[in-house]
Structure formats: C-alpha cells, structure tokens
Tab-separated table of C-alpha atoms and ligand atoms in Angstrom:
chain	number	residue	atom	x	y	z
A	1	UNK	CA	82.652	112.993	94.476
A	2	UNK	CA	85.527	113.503	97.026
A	3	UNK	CA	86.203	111.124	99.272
A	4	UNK	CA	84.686	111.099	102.797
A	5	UNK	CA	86.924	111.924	105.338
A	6	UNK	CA	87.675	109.410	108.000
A	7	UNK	CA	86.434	109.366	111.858
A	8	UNK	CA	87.821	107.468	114.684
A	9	UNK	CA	86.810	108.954	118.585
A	10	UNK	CA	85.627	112.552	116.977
A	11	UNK	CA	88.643	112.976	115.419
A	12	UNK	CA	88.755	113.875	111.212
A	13	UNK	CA	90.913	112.855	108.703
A	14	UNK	CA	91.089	114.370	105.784
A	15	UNK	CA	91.753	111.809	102.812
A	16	UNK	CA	95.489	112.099	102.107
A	17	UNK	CA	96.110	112.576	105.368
A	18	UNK	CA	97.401	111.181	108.757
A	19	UNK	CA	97.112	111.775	112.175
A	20	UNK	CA	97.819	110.843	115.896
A	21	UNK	CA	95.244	110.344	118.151
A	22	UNK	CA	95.311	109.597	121.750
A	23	UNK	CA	91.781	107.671	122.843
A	24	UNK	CA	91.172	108.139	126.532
A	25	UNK	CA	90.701	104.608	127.794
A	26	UNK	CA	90.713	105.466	131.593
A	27	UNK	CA	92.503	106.892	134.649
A	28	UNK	CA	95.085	106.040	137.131
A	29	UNK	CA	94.677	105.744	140.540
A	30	UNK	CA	96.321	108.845	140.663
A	31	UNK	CA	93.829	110.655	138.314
A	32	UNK	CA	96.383	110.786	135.355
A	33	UNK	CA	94.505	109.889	132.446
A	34	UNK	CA	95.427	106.911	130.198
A	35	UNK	CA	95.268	106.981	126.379
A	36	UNK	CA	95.582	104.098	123.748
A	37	UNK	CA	97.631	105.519	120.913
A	38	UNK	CA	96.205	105.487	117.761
A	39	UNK	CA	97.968	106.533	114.339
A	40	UNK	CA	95.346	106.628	110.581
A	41	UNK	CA	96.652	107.099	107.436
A	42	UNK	CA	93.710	107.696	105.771
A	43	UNK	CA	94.518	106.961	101.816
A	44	UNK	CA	93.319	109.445	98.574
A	45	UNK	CA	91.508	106.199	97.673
A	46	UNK	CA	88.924	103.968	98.687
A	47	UNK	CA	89.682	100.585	100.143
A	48	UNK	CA	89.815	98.214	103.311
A	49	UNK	CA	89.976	99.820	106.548
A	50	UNK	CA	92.995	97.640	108.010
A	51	UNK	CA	93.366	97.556	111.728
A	52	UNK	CA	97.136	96.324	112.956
A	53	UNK	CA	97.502	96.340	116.569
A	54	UNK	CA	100.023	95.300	119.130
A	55	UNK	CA	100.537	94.704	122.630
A	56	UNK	CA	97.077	94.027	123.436
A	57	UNK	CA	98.809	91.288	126.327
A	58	UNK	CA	100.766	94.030	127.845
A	59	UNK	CA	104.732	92.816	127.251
A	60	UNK	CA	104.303	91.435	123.958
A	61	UNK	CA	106.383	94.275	122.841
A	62	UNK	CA	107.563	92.785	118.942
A	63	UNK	CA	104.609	94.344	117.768
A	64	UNK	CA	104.791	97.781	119.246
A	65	UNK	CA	108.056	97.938	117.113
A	66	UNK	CA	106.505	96.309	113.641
A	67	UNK	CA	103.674	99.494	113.449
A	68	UNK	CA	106.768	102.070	114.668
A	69	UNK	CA	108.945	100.195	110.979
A	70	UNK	CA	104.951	100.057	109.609
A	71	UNK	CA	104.324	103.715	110.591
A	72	UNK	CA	107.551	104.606	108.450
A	73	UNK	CA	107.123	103.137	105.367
A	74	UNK	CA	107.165	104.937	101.974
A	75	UNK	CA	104.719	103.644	100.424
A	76	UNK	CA	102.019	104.609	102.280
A	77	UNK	CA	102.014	107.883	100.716
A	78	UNK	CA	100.131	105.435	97.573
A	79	UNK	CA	98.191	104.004	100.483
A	80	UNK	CA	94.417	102.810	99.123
A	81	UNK	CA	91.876	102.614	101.868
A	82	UNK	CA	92.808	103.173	105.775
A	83	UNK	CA	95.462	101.958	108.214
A	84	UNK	CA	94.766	102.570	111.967
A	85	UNK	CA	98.066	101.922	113.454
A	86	UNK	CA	97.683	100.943	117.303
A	87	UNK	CA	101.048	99.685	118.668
A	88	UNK	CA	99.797	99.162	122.243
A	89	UNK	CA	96.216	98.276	122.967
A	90	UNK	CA	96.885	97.047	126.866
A	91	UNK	CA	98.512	100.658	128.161
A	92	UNK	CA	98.472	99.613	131.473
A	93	UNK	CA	100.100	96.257	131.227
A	94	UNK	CA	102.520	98.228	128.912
A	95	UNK	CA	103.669	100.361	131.718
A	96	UNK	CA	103.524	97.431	134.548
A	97	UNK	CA	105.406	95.055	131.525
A	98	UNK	CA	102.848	92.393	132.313
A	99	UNK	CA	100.523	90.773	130.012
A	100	UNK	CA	97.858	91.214	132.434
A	101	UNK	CA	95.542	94.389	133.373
A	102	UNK	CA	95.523	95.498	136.829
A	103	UNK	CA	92.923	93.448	137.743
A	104	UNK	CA	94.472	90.660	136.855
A	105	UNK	CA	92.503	90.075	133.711
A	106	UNK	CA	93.489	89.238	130.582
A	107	UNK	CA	92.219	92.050	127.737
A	108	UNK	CA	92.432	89.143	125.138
A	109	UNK	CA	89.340	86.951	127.145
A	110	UNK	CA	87.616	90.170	127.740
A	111	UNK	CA	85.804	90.675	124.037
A	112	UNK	CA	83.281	92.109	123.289
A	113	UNK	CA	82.717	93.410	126.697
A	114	UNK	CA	80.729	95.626	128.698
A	115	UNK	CA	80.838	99.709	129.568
A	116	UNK	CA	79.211	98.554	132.606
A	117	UNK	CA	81.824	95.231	133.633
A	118	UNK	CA	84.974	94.962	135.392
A	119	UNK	CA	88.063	97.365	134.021
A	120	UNK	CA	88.830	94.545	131.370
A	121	UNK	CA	85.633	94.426	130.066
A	122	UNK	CA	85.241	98.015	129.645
A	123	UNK	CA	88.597	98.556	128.045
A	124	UNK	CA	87.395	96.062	125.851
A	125	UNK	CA	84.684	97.384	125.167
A	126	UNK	CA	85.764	100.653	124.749
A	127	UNK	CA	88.428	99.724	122.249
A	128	UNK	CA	85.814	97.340	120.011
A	129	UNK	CA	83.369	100.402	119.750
A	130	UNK	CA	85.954	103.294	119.095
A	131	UNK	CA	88.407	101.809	116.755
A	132	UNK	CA	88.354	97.804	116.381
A	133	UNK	CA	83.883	98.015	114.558
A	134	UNK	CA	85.786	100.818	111.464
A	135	UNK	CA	87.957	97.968	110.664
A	136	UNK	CA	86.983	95.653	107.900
A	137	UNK	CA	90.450	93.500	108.315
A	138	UNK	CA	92.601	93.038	111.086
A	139	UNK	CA	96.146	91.973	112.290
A	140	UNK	CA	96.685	90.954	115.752
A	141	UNK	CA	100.433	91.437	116.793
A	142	UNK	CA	100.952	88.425	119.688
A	143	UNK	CA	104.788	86.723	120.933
A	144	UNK	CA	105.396	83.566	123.093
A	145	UNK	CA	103.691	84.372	127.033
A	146	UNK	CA	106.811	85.739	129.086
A	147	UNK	CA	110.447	83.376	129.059
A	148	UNK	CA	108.600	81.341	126.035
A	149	UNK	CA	109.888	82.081	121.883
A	150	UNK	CA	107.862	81.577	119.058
A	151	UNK	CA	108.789	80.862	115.448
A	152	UNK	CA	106.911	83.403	113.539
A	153	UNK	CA	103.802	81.703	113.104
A	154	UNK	CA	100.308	82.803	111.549
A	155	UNK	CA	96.897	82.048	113.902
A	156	UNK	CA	93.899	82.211	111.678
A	157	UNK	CA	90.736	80.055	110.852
A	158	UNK	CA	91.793	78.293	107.753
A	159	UNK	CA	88.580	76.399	106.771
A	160	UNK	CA	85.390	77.530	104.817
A	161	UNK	CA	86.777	81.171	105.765
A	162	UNK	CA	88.896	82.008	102.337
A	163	UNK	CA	89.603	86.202	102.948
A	164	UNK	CA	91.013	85.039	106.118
A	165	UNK	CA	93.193	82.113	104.404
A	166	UNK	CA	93.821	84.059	102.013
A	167	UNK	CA	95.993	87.045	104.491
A	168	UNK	CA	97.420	84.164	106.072
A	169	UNK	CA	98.646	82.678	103.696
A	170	UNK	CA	100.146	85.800	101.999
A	171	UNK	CA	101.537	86.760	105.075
A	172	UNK	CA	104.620	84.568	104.376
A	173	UNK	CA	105.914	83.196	107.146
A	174	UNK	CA	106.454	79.374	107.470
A	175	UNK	CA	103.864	78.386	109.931
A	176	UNK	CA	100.548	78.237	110.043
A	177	UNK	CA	98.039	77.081	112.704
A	178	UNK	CA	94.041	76.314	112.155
A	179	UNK	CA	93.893	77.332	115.850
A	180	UNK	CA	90.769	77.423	117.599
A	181	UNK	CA	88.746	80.440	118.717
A	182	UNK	CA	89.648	81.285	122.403
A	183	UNK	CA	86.625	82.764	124.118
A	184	UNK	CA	86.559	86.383	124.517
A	185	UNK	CA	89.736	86.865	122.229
A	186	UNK	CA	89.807	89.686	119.148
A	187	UNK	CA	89.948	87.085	117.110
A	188	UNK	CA	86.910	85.399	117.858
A	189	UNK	CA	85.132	88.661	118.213
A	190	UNK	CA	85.887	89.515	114.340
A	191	UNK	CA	85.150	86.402	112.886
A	192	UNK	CA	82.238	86.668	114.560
A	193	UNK	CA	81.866	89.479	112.646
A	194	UNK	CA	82.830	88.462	109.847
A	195	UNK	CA	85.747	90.431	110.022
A	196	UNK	CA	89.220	88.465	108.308
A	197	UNK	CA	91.291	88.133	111.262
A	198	UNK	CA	94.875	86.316	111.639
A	199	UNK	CA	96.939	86.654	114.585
A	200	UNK	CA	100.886	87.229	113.868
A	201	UNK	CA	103.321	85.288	117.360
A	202	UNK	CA	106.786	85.576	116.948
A	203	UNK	CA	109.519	85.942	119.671
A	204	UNK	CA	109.541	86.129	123.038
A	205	UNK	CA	107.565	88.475	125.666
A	206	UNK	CA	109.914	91.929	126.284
A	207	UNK	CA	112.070	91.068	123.783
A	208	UNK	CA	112.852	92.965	120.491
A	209	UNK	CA	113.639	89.744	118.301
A	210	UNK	CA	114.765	90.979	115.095
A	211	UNK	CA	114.045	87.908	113.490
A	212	UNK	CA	110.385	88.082	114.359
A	213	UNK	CA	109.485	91.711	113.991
A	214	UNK	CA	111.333	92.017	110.426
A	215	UNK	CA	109.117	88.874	108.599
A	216	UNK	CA	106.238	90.937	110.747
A	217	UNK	CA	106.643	94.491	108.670
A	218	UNK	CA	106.771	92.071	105.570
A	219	UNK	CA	103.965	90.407	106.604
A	220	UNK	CA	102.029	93.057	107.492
A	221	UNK	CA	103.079	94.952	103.846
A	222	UNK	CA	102.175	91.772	101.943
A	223	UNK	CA	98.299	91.634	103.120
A	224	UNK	CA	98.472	94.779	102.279
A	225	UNK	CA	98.975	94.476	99.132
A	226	UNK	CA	96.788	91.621	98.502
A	227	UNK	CA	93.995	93.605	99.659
A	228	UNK	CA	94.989	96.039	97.038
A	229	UNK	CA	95.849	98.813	99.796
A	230	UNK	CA	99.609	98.815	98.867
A	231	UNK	CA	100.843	98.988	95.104
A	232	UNK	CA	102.355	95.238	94.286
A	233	UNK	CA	106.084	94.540	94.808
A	234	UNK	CA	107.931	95.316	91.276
A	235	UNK	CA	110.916	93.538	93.038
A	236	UNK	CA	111.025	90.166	92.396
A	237	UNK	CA	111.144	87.835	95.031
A	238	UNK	CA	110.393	83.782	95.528
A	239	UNK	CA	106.854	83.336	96.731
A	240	UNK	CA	106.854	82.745	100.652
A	241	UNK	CA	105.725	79.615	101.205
A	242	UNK	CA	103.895	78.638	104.270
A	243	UNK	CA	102.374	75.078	105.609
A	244	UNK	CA	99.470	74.529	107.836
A	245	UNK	CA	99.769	72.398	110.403
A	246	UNK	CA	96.971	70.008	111.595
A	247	UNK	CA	97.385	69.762	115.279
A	248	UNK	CA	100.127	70.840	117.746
A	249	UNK	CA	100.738	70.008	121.283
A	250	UNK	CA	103.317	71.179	124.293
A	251	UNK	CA	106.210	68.225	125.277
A	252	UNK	CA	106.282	68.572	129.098
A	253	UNK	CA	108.246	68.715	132.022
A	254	UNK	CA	108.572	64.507	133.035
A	255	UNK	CA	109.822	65.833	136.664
A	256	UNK	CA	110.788	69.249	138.507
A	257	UNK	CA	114.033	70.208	137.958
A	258	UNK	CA	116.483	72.251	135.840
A	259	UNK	CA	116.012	72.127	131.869
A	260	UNK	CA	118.948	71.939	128.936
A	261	UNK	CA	117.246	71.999	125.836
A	262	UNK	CA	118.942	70.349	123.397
A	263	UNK	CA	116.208	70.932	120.042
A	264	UNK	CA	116.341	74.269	118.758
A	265	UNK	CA	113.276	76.625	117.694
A	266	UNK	CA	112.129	75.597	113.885
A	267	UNK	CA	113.864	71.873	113.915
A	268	UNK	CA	112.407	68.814	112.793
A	269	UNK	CA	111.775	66.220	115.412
A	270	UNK	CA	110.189	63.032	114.693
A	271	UNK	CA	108.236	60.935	117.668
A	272	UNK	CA	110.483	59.943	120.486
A	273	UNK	CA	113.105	62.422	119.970
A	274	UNK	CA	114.999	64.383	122.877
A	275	UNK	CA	114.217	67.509	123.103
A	276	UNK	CA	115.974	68.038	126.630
A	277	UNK	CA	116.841	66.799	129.885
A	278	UNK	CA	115.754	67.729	133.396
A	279	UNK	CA	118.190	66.785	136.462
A	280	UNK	CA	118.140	68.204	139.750
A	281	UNK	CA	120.212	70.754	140.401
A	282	UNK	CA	123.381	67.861	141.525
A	283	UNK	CA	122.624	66.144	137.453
A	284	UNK	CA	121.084	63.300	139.771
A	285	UNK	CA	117.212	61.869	138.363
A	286	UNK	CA	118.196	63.430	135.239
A	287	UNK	CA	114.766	62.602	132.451
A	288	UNK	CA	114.205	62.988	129.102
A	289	UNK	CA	112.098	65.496	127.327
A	290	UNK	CA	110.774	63.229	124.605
A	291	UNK	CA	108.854	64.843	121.262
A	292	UNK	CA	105.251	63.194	121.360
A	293	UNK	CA	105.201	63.845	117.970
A	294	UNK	CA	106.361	64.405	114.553
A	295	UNK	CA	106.630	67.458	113.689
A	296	UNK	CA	108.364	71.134	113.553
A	297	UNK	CA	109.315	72.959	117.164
A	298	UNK	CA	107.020	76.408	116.613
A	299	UNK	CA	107.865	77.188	120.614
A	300	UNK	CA	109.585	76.507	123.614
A	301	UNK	CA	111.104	77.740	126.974
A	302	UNK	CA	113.704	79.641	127.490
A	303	UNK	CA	113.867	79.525	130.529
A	304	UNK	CA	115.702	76.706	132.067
A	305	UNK	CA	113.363	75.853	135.303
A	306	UNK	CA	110.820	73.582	135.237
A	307	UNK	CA	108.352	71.763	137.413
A	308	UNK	CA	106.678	68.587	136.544
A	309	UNK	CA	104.441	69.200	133.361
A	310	UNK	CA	105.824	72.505	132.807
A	311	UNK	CA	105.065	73.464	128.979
A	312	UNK	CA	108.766	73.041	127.224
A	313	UNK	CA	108.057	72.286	123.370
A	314	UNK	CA	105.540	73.103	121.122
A	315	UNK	CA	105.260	71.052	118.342
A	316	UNK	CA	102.915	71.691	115.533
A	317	UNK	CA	102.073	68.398	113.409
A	318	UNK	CA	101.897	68.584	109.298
A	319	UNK	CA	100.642	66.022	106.858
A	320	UNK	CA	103.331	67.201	104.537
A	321	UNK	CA	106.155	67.346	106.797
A	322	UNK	CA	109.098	67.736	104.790
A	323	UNK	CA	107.420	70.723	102.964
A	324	UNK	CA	106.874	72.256	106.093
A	325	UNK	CA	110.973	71.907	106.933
A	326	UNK	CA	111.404	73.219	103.791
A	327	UNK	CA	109.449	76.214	104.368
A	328	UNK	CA	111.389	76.685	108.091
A	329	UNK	CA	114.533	76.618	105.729
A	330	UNK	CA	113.727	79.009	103.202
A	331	UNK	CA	112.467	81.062	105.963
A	332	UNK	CA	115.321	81.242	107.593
A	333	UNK	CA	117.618	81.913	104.916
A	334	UNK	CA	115.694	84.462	103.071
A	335	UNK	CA	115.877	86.621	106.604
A	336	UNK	CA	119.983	85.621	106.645
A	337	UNK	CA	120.488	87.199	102.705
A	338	UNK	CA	118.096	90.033	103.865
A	339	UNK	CA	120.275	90.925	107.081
A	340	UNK	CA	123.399	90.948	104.234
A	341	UNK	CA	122.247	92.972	102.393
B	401	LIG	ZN1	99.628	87.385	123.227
C-alpha cells in the first residue's frame, strides 16, 4: 500500500516530496498577516516525524541558520519518515530581534497554551496544535539570552527517559546537562507527552557563531540517523563523546562595575579560581570573580558591565571531570581539522 501522504495546516504532501508552507499565526497592528515558516520533506518511507525548530526566543538566530545548512542537505533525498523544518517559531520577536513577544511574554513559558489567552498563549497554542502534536521527536534550537555565549551544549532529561538520552547523547557535542523542566517550555510540554525532546544552546543571541551552528547541522544529522531517518555515515569518524554534568551554577558579579574576564568559554576551572575582575571604571575596588566550583565554563558574558550579582560564569559540575575536558578538547579540535579541510 502507498504511503499516506503527509498533512500539516491543510496542506498535502505527497511522499517523496517537499514543500513550503506559511502557517498564519496572527496579524500586525497594521493588519499584515504574520506566518511561521514551515518547510516538510516528507520521505518515500515510513519513519519518525522529526520536528527541528529555531528561534522560538526571538534573536536566537544560530538556529534559523542550522535548518537553512539542514534544509540543503543531500541526503534527504534517502530521507525515511518526515522532517518539518521551522527555522523561526517567534516571528514577531524575529522581526523586533528580541527574545520576547510583543507582550512581553516569553513563547518558551507559554506551553501548551490557550486559543482563548493572551497573544503568547495563543501562539503557543496555535503552534502545539498545527505542527509541534505530528511530531514524534523534536529538536529545540536555543543560544546564550542576548550578550551571553554558550558552549554547544545538549538540554535533555537524562534519567529513566532512554529515547531522549539516547538523541542526546548521539548528538555529539561535549556537554550535556540533566536540566530541569522549566514550566511552560516545549520541552516540558513533549516529555509530557512523551515526546523525546533535547534542546541544542550554542553561541550567543544575534550572532551567527560558526562554531555553534556547524556541530548543530551535525548534530541534528546524527539523531537523524540514529532514528534510522538518515542512511548511517560510511565515513569514518571517532565517536563524539559527550559528558553529563551533575549540577551547574552562574559565578556572579561580587560588586557593580566593569568586567575583564580572564577564563575563556570551555576551560577547566577548579574551586577558587579567577575567572575575572570587576573595578570601577578608575581600576579602584577592583574584586575577584572566583569559580564556586569545579568544573568546565559552558557560558558566560560577553559583555563587560556588570552590577552586583550579575550572572558572569556558568559552570557545569562533572563527576568525571577530566573526561569531560577531554571531550571540550576533542570538540574543539575536530571543528579546527573540519574548518581545514
Ligand atoms: Zn532560548
């Protein structure tokens, strides 16, 4: 029997086929209407129904460009099962390049939300029911909030959930965190579900960070090809190794004032470290930003003013430490020989 085809907001795809579909979401003030772009390659064969989607905080802008690279690939002519492609889920916080809607409300605390609630609730809403409930696996596209980085690090639940341990671990990058649900976030809305759910952050907000959107594609390509959607990888390369951290926390701010870093994104720091200093603008009361921890830096400011308790370092704690600096180091030079190539 042939295979069905696919449906996403009235629209048909034929199997072996793809298409572009704009979903109305709402309208402007101005009465223009407003669209989420959608793109579904809709494989010859059964399979998952993956869901990658970026930009659902409004400047996180790595992940509009890892579905553009994803959108390109090859191999998704072999494609088994369905990808729907959304590179921006938060239009209008696309447009304002804020992470925010324009209510002021974040689309990632909004889920599941109501037809009948506030605009974020019914954008929500509206993008759960038309394109997020066909998805039987998703990838959530995140970076750092504005004028913070991120290593490229994997957010998924990594206890008595194995399909979701399973993508984040073959996602291959160095990092991964057993973070908690937040309320109202996609994430916590599929696993509710049931749905296998990790969250990709990497880079900073309105950035293009090569270095984060390139392990992204990768990423993206190698869940899909543990899920059996993508034909394996004849190529041989060393297995990406990734740790999981058991706790994290932010070194802060000790006073107001200006902020020279001095660890870098990915080092090692053990307890007690400096990670900066904070002076007033003259280098008078100059502080120490000391690591609270041992551990690996996964994020941090970049942005070199601070008030008292400001969020400067994030530092994500392993039991198995000098793995997880191995991991940083392979990481790292794996995406150096790639750029040589
Ligand atoms: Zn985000």
């Amino acid at each position: 029997m042939a295979r069905a085809p696919f449906e996403l907001a009235g629209t048909r795809i034929p199997p072996g086929s793809r298409a572009q579909i704009d979903v109305p979401v709402a309208k402007l003030y101005t009465h223009a209407p407003l669209h989420i772009p959608v793109e579904v390659v809709h494989g010859r064969q059964p399979g998952p129904v993956l869901l990658v989607c970026g930009a659902i905080h409004g400047d996180e802008i790595n992940g509009v460009e890892i579905v553009r690279r994803m959108l390109r690939l090859a191999s998704l002519s072999r494609l088994r099962g369905t990808l729907i492609a959304v590179p921006i889920v938060n239009v209008f916080g696309f447009v304002q390049q804020t992470r925010y809607l324009p209510d002021r409300r974040d689309l990632n605390r909004c889920f599941p939300g109501s037809e009948v609630g506030s605009l974020g609730s019914r954008v929500a809403s509206l993008f759960r029911e038309q394109i997020v409930d066909l998805a039987t696996h998703i990838v959530d596209l995140h970076t750092g909030a504005i004028h913070r980085t991120n290593l490229p690090q994997v957010r998924a639940q990594m206890k008595e959930r194995p399909a979701t341990q399973a993508m984040a671990e073959a996602f291959g990058v160095p990092v991964i965190l057993n973070a908690e649900l937040r309320e109202g976030s996609l994430r916590e809305y599929a696993q509710s579900r049931d749905v296998p759910v990790l969250t990709y952050e990497a880079g900073e907000a309105l950035r293009f960070d090569e270095w984060a959107i390139a392990p992204g594609v990768r990423g993206v390509q190698r869940v899909m090809r543990l899920l059996g959607m993508l034909p394996a990888d004849r190529r041989r390369h060393a297995p990406a190794v990734a740790e999981v951290a058991n706790g994290s926390s932010w070194a802060r701010s000790p006073i107001d004032g200006i902020l020279r870093p001095r660890a870098r994104l990915g080092a090692r720091v053990a307890r007690g470290d400096i990670l900066g200093r904070v002076a007033d603008p003259f280098g008078n009361a100059e502080q120490e930003v000391l690591a609270n921890a041992d551990g690996i830096v996964i994020g941090m400011s970049n942005l070199p003013l601070a008030n008292e308790g400001e969020a400067l370092f994030h530092v994500a704690r392993f039991d198995e430490i000098e793995e997880a600096e191995n991991a940083v180091e392979t990481f790292h030079s794996d995406f150096e020989t790639r750029q040589e190539l």
